[in-house]
GROMACS .gro file of C-alpha atoms in nm:
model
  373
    1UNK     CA    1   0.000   0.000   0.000
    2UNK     CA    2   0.138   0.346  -0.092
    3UNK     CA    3  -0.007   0.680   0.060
    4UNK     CA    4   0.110   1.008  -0.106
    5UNK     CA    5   0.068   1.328   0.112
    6UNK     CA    6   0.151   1.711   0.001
    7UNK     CA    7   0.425   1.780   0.263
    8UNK     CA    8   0.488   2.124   0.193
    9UNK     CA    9   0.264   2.270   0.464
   10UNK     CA   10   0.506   2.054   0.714
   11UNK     CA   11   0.829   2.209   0.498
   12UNK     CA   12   0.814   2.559   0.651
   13UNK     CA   13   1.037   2.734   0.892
   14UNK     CA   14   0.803   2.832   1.112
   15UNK     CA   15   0.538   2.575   1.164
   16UNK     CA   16   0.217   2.706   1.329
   17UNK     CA   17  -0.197   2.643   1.272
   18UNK     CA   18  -0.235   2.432   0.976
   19UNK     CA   19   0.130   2.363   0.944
   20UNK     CA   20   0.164   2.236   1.261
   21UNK     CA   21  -0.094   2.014   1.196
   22UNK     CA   22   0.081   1.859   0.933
   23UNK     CA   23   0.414   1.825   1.040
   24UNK     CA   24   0.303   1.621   1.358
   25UNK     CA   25   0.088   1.385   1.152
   26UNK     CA   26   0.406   1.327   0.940
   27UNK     CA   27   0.611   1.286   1.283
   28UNK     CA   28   0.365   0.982   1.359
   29UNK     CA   29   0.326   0.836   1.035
   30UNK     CA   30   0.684   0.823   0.986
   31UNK     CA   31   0.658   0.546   1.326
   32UNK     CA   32   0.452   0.295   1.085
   33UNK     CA   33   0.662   0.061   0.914
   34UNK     CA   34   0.360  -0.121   0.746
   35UNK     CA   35   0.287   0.150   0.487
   36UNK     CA   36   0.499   0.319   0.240
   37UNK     CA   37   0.525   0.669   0.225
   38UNK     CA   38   0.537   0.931  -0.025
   39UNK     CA   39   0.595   1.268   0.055
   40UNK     CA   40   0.557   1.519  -0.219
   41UNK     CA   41   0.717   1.898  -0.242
   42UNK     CA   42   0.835   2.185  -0.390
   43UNK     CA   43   1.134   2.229  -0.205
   44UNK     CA   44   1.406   1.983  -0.034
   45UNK     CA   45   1.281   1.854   0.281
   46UNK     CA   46   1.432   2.098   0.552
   47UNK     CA   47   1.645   1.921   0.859
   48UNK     CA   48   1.343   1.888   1.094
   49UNK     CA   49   1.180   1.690   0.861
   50UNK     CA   50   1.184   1.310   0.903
   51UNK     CA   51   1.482   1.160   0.740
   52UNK     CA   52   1.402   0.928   0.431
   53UNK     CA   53   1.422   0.528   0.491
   54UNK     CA   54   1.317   0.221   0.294
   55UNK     CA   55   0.918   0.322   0.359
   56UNK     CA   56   0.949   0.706   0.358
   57UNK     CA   57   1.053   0.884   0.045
   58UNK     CA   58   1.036   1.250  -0.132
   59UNK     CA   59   0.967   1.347  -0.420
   60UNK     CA   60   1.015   1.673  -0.574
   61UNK     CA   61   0.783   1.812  -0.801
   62UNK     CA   62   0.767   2.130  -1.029
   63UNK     CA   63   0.734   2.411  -1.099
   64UNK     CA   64   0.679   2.566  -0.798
   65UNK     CA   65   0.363   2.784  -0.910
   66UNK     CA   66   0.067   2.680  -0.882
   67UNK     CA   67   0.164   2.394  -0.797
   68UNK     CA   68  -0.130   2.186  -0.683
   69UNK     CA   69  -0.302   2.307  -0.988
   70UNK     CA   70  -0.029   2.206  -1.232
   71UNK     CA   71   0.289   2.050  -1.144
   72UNK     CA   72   0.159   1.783  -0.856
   73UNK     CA   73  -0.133   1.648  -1.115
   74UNK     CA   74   0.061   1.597  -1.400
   75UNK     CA   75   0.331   1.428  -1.229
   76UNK     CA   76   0.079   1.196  -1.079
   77UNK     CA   77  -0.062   1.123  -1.372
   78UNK     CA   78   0.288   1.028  -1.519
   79UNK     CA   79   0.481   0.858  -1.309
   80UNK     CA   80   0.499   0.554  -1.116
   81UNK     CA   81   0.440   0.384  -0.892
   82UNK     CA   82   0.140   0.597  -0.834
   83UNK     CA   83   0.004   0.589  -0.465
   84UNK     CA   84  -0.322   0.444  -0.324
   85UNK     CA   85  -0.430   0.743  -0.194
   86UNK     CA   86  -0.314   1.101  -0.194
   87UNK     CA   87  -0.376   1.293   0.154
   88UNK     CA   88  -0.367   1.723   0.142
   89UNK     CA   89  -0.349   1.796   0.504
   90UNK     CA   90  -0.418   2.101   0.386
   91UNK     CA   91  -0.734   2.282   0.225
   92UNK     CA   92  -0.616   2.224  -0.170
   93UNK     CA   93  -0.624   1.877  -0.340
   94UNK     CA   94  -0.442   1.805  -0.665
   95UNK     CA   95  -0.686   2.018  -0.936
   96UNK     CA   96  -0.722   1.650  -1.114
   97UNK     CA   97  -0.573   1.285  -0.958
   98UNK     CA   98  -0.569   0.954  -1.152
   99UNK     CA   99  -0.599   0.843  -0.689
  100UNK     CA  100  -0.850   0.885  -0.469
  101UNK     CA  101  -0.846   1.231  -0.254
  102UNK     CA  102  -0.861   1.348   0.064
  103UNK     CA  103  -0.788   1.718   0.220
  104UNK     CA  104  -0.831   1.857   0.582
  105UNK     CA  105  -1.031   2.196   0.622
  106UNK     CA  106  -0.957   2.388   0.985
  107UNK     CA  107  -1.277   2.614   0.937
  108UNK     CA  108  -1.397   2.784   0.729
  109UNK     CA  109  -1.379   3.126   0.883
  110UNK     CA  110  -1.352   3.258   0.501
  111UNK     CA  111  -1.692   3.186   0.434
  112UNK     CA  112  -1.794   3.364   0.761
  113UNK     CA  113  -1.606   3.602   0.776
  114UNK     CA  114  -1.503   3.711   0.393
  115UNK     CA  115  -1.425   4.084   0.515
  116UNK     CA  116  -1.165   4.007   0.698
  117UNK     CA  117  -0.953   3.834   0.411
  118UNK     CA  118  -0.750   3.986   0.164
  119UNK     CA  119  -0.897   3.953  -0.188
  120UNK     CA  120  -0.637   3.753  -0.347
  121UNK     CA  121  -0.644   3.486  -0.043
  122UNK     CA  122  -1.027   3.474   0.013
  123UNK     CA  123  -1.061   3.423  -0.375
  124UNK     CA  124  -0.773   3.144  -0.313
  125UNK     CA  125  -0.951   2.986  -0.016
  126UNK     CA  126  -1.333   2.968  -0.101
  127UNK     CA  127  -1.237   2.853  -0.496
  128UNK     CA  128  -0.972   2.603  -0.452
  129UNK     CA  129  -1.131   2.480  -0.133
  130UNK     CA  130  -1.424   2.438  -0.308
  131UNK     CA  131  -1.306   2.227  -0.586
  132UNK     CA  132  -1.113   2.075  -0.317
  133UNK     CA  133  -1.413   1.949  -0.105
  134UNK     CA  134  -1.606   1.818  -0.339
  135UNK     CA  135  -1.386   1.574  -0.516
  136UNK     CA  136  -1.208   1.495  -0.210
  137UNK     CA  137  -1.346   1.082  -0.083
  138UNK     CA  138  -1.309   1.217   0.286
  139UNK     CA  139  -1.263   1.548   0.438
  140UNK     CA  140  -1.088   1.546   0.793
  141UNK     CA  141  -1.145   1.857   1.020
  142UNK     CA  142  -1.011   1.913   1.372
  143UNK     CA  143  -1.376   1.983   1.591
  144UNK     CA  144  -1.746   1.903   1.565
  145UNK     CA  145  -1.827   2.248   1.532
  146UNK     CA  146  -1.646   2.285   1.191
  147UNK     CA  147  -1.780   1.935   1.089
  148UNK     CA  148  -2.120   2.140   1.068
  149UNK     CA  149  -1.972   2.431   0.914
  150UNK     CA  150  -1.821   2.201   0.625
  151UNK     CA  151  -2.163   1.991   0.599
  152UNK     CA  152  -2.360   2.286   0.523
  153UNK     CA  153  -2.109   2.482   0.302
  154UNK     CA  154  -2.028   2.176   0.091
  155UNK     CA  155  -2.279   1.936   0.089
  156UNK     CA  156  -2.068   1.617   0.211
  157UNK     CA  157  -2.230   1.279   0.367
  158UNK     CA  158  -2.197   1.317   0.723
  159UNK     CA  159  -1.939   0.973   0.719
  160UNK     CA  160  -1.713   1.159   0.438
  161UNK     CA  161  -1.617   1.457   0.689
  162UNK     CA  162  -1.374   1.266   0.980
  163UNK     CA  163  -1.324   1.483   1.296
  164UNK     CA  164  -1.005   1.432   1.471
  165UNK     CA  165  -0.904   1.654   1.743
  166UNK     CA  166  -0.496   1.765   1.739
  167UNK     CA  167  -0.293   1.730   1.952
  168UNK     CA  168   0.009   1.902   2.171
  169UNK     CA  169   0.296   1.956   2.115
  170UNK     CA  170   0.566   1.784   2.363
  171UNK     CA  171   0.880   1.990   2.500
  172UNK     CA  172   1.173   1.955   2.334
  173UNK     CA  173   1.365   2.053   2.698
  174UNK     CA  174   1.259   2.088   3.048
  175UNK     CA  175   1.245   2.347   3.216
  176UNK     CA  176   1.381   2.536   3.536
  177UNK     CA  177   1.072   2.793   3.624
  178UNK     CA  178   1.280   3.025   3.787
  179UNK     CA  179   1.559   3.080   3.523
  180UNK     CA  180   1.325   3.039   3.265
  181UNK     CA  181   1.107   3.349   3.433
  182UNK     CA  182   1.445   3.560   3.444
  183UNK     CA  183   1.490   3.481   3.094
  184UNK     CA  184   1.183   3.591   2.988
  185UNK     CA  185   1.201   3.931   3.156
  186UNK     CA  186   1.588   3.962   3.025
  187UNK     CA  187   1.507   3.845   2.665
  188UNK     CA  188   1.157   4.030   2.611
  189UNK     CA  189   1.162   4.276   2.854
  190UNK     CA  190   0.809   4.176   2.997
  191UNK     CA  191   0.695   4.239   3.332
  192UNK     CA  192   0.603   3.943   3.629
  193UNK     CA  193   0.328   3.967   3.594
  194UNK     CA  194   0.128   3.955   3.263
  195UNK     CA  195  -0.195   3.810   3.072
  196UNK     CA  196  -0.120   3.636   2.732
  197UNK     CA  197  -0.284   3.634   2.360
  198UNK     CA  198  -0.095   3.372   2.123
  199UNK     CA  199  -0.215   3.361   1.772
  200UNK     CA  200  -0.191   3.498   1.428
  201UNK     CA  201  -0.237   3.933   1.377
  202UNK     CA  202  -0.571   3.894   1.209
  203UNK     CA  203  -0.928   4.082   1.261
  204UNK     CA  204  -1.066   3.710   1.328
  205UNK     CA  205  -0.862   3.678   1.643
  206UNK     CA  206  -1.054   4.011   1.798
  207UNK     CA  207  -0.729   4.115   1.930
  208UNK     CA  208  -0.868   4.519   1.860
  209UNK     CA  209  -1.153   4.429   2.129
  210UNK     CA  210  -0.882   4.210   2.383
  211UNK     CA  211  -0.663   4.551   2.409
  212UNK     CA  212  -0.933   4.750   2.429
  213UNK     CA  213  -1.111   4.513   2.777
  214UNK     CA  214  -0.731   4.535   2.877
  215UNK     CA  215  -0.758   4.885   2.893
  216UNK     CA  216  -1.110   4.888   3.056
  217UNK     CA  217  -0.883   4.682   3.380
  218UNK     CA  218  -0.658   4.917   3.393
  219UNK     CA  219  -0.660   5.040   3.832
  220UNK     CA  220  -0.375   5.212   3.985
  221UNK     CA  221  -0.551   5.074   4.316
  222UNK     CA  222  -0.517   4.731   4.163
  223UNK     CA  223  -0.283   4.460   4.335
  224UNK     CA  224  -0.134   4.373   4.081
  225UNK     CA  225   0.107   4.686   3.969
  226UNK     CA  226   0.266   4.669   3.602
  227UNK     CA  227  -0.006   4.433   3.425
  228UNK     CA  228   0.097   4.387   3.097
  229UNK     CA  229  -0.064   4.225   2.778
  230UNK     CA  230   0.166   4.013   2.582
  231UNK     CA  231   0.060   3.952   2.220
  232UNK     CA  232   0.240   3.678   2.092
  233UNK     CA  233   0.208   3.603   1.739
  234UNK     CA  234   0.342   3.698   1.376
  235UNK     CA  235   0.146   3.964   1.108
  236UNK     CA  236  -0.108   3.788   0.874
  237UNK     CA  237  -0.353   4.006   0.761
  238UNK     CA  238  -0.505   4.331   0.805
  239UNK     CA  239  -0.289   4.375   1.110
  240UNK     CA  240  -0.232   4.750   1.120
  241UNK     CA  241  -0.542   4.873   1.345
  242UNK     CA  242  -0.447   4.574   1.597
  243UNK     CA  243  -0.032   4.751   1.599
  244UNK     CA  244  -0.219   5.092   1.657
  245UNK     CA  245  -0.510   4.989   1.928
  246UNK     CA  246  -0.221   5.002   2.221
  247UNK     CA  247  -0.200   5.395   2.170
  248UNK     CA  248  -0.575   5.423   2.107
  249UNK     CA  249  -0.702   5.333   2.407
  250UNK     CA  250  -0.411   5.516   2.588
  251UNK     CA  251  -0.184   5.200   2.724
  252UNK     CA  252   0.104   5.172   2.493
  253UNK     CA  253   0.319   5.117   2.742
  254UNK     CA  254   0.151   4.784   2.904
  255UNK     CA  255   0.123   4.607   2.606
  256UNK     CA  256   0.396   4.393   2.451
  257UNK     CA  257   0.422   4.261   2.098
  258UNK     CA  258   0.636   3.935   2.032
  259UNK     CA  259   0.613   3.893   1.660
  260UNK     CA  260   0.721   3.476   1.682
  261UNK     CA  261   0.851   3.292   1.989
  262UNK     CA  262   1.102   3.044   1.963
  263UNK     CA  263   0.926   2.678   2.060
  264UNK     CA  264   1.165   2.626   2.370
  265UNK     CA  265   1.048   3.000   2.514
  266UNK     CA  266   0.620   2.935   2.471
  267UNK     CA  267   0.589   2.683   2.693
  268UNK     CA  268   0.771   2.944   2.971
  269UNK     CA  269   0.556   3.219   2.853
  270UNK     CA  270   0.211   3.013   2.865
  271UNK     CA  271   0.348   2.864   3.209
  272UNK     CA  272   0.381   3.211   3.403
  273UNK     CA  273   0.116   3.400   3.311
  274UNK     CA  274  -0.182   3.515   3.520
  275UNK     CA  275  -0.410   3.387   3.238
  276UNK     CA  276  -0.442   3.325   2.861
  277UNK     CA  277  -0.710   3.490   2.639
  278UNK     CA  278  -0.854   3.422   2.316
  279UNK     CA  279  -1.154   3.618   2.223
  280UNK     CA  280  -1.156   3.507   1.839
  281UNK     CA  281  -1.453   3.548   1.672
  282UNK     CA  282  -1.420   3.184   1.502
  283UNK     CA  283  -1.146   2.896   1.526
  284UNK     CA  284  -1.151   2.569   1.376
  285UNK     CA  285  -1.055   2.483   1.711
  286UNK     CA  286  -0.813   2.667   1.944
  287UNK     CA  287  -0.523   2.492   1.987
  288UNK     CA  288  -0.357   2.710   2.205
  289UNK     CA  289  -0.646   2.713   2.470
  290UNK     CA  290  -0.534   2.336   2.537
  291UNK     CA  291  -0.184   2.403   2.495
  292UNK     CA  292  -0.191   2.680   2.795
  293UNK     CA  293  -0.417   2.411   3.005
  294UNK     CA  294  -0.111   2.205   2.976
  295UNK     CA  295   0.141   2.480   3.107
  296UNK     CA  296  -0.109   2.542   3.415
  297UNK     CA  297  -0.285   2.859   3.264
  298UNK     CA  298  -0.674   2.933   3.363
  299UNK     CA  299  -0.789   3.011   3.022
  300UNK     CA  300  -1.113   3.269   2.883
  301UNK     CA  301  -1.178   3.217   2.619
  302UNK     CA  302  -1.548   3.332   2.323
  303UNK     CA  303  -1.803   3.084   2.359
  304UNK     CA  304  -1.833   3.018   2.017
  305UNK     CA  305  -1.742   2.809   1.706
  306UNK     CA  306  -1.544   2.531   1.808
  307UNK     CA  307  -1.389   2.711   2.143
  308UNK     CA  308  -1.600   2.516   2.391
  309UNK     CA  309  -1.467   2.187   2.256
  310UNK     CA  310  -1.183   2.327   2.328
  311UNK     CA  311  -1.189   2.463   2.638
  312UNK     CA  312  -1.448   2.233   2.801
  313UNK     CA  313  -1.528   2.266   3.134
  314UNK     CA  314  -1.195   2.421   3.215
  315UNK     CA  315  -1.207   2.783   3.099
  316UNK     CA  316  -1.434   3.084   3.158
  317UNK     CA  317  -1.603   3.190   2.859
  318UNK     CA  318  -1.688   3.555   2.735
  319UNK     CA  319  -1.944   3.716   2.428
  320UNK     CA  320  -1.636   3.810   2.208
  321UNK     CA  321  -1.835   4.109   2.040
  322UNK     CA  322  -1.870   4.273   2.396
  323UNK     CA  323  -1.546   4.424   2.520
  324UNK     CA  324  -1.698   4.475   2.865
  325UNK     CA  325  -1.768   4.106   2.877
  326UNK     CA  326  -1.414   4.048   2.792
  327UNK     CA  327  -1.302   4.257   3.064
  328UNK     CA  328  -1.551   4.157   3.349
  329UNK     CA  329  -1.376   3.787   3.284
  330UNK     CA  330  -1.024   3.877   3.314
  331UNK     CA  331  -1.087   4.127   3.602
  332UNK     CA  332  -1.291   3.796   3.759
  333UNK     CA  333  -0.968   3.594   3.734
  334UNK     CA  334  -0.742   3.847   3.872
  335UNK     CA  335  -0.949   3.917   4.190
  336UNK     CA  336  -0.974   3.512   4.215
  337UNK     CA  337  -0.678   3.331   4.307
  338UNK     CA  338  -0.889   3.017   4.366
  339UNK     CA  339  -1.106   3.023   4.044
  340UNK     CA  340  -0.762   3.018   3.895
  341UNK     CA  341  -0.643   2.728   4.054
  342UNK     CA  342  -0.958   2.537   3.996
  343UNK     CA  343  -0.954   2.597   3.602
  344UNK     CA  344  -0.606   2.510   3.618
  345UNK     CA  345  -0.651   2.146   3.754
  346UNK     CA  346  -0.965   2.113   3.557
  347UNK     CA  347  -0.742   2.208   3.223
  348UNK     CA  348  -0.496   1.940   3.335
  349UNK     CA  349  -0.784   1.700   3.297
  350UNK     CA  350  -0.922   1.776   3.026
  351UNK     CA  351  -0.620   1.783   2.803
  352UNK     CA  352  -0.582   1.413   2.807
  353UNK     CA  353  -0.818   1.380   2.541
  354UNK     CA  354  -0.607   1.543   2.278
  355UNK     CA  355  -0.300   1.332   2.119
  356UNK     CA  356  -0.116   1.340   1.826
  357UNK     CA  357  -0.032   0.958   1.831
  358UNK     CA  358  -0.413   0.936   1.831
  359UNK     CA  359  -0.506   1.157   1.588
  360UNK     CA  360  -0.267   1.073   1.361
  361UNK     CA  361  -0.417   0.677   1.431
  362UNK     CA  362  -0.734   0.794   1.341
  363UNK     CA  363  -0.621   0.969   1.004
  364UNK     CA  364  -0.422   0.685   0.851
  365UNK     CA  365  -0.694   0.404   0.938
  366UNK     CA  366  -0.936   0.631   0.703
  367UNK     CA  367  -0.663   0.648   0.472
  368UNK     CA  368  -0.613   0.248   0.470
  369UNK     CA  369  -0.936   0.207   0.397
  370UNK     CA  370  -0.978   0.452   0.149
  371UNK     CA  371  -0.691   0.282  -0.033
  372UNK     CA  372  -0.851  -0.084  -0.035
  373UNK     CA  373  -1.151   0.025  -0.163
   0.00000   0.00000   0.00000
């Protein structure tokens, strides 16, 4: 049996969302010895990448533009062996395949939310997704809530859209909490104590509204003296008015930007913060509400979308289109060291649900069967 899989969303230097995703289902697959592995790409596989053995090879296909639309069919029609069954973990299929399909869709905020892409990208993501979806056998997505969301916007049987929940990611080092605390003051010059947004600069995150509720908590009788609001995350889209929002509601000073993190400095900046918040409007599912659960973080979070699979039982959730809403929750956590304890060892439980070995289990026994049939 041969599975082929688009590996370029893995073969990126800095792997977050959707790449993520893919790059830790390749980590697991590459741990089956029963199943041989294709691995198509546009580039050389960089040195994170799993290294090639009898059952794991790569192939690289041009040219490099539009690539799923020219290069990856054509050389799938013409060359052999041709696999089983070819696997996008990403939105875009092959535009034609001699193989049966299948693609992953995070959400599909762009049909929500179509003001908030840029033109050439929306055009990108509702077409090609499109096409994508419906020639695709199965469609996996990573919650329940965007299971619905793809149902209704494309039509699919409900056993042809898979849901299986990601995983987290496992430290690379351990960690000392007290040198890693110094570290973070010495290397980004943020305060003891602050409250923490990770996630892309985008007007779906709501990040305008999170500084703004930050702003609302603002008490020089508060205390806690020196809050700060660390925004972790690089520029996507539309970003500008989130850069500016610091000076707009008057607290430039007491909020921090981080443009990316290195992986071995997150975990330190999840693990000693007062709280993480993610207000987003939509997610296909939140990753990095579970991800702070795991570092010991009481989490608010919108109750919306996919969020409360997310979050469970084990975060406080807010109305992310009303700022005071927003605020009232953080200010709640502040004033209440034992609400945050008890979110904290209810996060703690309710991360053991998500796995990567699992999902990754779950993916490639759809993909067996798809190739059988």
């Amino acid at each position: 049996m041969i599975i082929g899989i688009d590996g370029n969303e893995a073969n990126v230097e800095k792997k977050v969302g959707i790449s993520e995703y893919a790059f830790q289902l390749l980590l697991q697959f590459y741990k089956n010895s029963d199943v041989q592995f294709l691995i198509y790409l546009k580039d050389r596989p960089r040195p994170e990448m799993p290294k090639e053995k009898k059952n794991w090879k790569y192939i690289i296909v041009g040219p490099k533009k539009l690539w799923t639309q020219i290069g990856l069919p054509l050389y799938l029609c013409t060359h052999f062996p041709r696999p089983n069954v070819f696997f996008s973990p990403t939105h875009y299929a092959p535009r034609f395949s001699p193989v049966p399909t299948a693609i992953s869709i995070m959400d599909v905020s762009y049909l929500h939310f179509p003001e908030l892409f840029a033109k050439k990208d929306l055009y990108q993501l509702v077409n090609w997704t499109k096409y994508s979806a419906l020639a695709a056998k199965k469609v996996f997505t990573i919650s329940k809530a965007s299971k619905n969301d793809i149902l209704k916007a494309y039509g699919k049987r409900s056993d042809d859209v898979v849901v299986t929940y990601p995983g987290i990611k496992s430290e690379t080092k351990a960690m000392n909490q007290e040198t890693s605390q110094k570290n973070l003051q010495e290397k980004f010059g943020i305060s003891d104590d602050y409250i923490l947004f990770v996630g892309t600069l985008q007007p779906r995150k709501n990040i305008g509204r999170l500084i703004e509720a930050f702003a609302k908590i603002q008490n020089p009788k508060s205390k806690i003296q020196n809050l700060e609001l660390v925004i972790v995350g690089k520029k996507g889209w539309l970003y500008e008015p989130i850069l500016e929002a610091p000076k707009k509601f008057g607290i430039s000073h007491a909020v921090k930007f981080l443009e990316f993190v290195d992986d071995e400095d997150l975990p330190s900046l999840y693990q000693h913060a007062i709280m993480f918040v993610l207000p987003s409007l939509y997610e296909g599912f939140g990753l990095p509400v579970v991800e702070a659960m795991k570092y010991g973080t009481p989490v608010v979070t919108s109750k919306v979308s996919s969020l409360p699979e997310a979050g469970g039982d084990a975060a406080l959730y807010v109305n992310p289109e009303d700022v005071s809403d927003i605020a009232k929750a953080m200010q709640k956590l502040l004033d209440n060291p034992k609400l945050r304890l008890e979110l904290v060892k209810k996060g703690y439980e309710h991360i053991k649900k998500f796995s990567w070995e699992k999902s990754a289990k779950e993916t490639l026994n759809v993909l067996q069967e798809m190739a059988k049939k």
